[in-house]
mmCIF file of C-alpha atoms in Angstrom:
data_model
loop_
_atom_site.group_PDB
_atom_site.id
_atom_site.type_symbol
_atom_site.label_atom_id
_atom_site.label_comp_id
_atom_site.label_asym_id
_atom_site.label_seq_id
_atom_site.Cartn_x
_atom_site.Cartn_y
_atom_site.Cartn_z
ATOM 1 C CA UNK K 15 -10.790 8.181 -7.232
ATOM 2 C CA UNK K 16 -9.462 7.488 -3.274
ATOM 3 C CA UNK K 17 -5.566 6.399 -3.266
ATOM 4 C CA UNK K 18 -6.514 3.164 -2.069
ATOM 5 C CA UNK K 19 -8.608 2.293 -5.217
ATOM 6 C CA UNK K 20 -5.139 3.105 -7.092
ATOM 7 C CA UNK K 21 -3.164 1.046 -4.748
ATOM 8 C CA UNK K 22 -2.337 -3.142 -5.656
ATOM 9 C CA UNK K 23 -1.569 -4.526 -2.449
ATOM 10 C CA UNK K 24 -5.101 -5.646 -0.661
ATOM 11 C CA UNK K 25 -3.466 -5.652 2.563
ATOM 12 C CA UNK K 26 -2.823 -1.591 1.933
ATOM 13 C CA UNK K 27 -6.369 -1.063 0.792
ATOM 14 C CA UNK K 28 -8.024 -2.203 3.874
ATOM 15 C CA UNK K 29 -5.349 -0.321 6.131
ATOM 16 C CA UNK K 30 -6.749 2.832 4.205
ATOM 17 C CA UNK K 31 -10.382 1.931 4.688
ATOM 18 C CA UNK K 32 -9.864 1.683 8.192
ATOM 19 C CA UNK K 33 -8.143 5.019 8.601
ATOM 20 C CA UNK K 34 -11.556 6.300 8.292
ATOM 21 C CA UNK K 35 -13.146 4.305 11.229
ATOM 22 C CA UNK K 36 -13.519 0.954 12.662
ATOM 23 C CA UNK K 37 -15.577 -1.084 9.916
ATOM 24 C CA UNK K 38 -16.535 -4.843 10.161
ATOM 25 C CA UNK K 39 -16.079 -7.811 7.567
ATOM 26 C CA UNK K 40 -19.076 -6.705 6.001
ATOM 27 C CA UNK K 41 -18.618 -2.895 5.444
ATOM 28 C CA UNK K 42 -15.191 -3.537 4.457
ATOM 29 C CA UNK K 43 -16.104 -5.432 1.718
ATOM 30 C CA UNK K 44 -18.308 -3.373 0.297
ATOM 31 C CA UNK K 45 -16.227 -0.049 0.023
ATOM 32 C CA UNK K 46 -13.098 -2.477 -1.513
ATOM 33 C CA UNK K 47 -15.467 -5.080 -3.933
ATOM 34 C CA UNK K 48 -12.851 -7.403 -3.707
ATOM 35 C CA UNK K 49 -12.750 -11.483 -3.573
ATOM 36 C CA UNK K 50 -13.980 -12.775 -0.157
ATOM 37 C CA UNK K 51 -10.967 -14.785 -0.843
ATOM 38 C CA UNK K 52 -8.267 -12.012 -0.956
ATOM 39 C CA UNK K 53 -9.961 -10.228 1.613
ATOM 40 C CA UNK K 54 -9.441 -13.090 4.552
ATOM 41 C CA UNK K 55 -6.165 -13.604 3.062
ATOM 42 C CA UNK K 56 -5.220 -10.312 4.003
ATOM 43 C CA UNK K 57 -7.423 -9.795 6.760
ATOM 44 C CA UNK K 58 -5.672 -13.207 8.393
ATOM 45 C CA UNK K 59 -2.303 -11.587 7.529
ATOM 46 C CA UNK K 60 -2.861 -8.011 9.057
ATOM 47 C CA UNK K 61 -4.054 -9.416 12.084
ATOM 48 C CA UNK K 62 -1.163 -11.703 12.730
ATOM 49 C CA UNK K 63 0.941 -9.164 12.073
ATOM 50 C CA UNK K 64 -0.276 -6.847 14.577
ATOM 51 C CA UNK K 65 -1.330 -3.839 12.006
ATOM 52 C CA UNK K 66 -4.939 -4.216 13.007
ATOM 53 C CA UNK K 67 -6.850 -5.349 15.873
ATOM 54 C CA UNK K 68 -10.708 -6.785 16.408
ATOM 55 C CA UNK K 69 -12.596 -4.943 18.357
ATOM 56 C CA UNK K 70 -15.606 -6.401 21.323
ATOM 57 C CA UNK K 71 -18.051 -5.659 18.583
ATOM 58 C CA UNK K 72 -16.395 -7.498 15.803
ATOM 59 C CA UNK K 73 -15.363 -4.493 14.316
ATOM 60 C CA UNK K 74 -11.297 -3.653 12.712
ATOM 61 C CA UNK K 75 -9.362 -0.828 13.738
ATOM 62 C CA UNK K 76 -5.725 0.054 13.366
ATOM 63 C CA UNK K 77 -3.223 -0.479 15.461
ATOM 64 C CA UNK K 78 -0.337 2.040 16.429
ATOM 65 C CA UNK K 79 1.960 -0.260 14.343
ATOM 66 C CA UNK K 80 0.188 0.764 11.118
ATOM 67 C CA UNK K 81 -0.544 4.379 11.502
ATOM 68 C CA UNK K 82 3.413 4.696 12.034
ATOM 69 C CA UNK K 83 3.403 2.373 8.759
ATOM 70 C CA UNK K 84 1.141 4.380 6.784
ATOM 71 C CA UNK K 85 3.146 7.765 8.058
ATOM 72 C CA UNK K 86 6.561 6.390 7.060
ATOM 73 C CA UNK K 87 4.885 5.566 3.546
ATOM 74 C CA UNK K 88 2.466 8.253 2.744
ATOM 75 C CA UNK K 89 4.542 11.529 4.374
ATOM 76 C CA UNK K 90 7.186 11.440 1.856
ATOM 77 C CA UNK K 91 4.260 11.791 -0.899
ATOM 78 C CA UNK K 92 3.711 15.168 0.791
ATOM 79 C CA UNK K 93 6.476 16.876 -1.397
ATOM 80 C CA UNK K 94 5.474 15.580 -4.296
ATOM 81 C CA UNK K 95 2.234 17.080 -4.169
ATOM 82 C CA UNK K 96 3.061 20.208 -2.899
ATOM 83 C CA UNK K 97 5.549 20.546 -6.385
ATOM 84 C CA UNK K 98 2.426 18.956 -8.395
ATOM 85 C CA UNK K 99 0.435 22.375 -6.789
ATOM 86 C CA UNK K 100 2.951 24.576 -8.031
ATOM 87 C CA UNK K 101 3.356 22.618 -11.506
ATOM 88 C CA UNK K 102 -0.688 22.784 -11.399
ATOM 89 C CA UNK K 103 -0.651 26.435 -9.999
ATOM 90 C CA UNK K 104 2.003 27.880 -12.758
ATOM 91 C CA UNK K 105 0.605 26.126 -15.797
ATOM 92 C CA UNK K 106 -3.105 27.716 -15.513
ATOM 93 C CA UNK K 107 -1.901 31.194 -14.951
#
């Protein structure tokens, strides 16, 4: 299971998606299965906000405002896991 799929807010699940790549409407909605609904709800609202951009080609990518977003949210999970590896680690041996 992908972190986004364990995530609530829609708006965070297509920032996720797009880390991967530039995707469209289409391809977005496909990988997330949500409501068309929700999606241009959140679409509407990330764009507007200026955490993604649309691309010539019709196509979503992030802009610098999220990846500094998704940094100040995600690094701080970084110690956690690393103490989840040595919890893991420990507990086997």
């Amino acid at each position: 299971m992908k972190i986004r799929d364990m995530l609530v807010l829609p708006a965070a699940k297509i920032l996720l998606v797009l880390v991967e790549g530039p995707k469209n409407d289409k391809e977005i909605l496909s990988i997330l299965q949500m409501s068309s609904t929700t999606y241009y709800e959140n679409i509407t609202w990330l764009l507007a906000h200026g955490f993604i951009q649309k691309t010539a080609d019709e196509r979503y990518i992030l802009t610098d405002k999220a990846k500094k977003q998704l940094v100040t949210v995600f690094l701080p999970l970084l110690t956690y896991i690393e103490k989840l590896k040595e919890i893991t680690t420990v507990s086997v041996t």
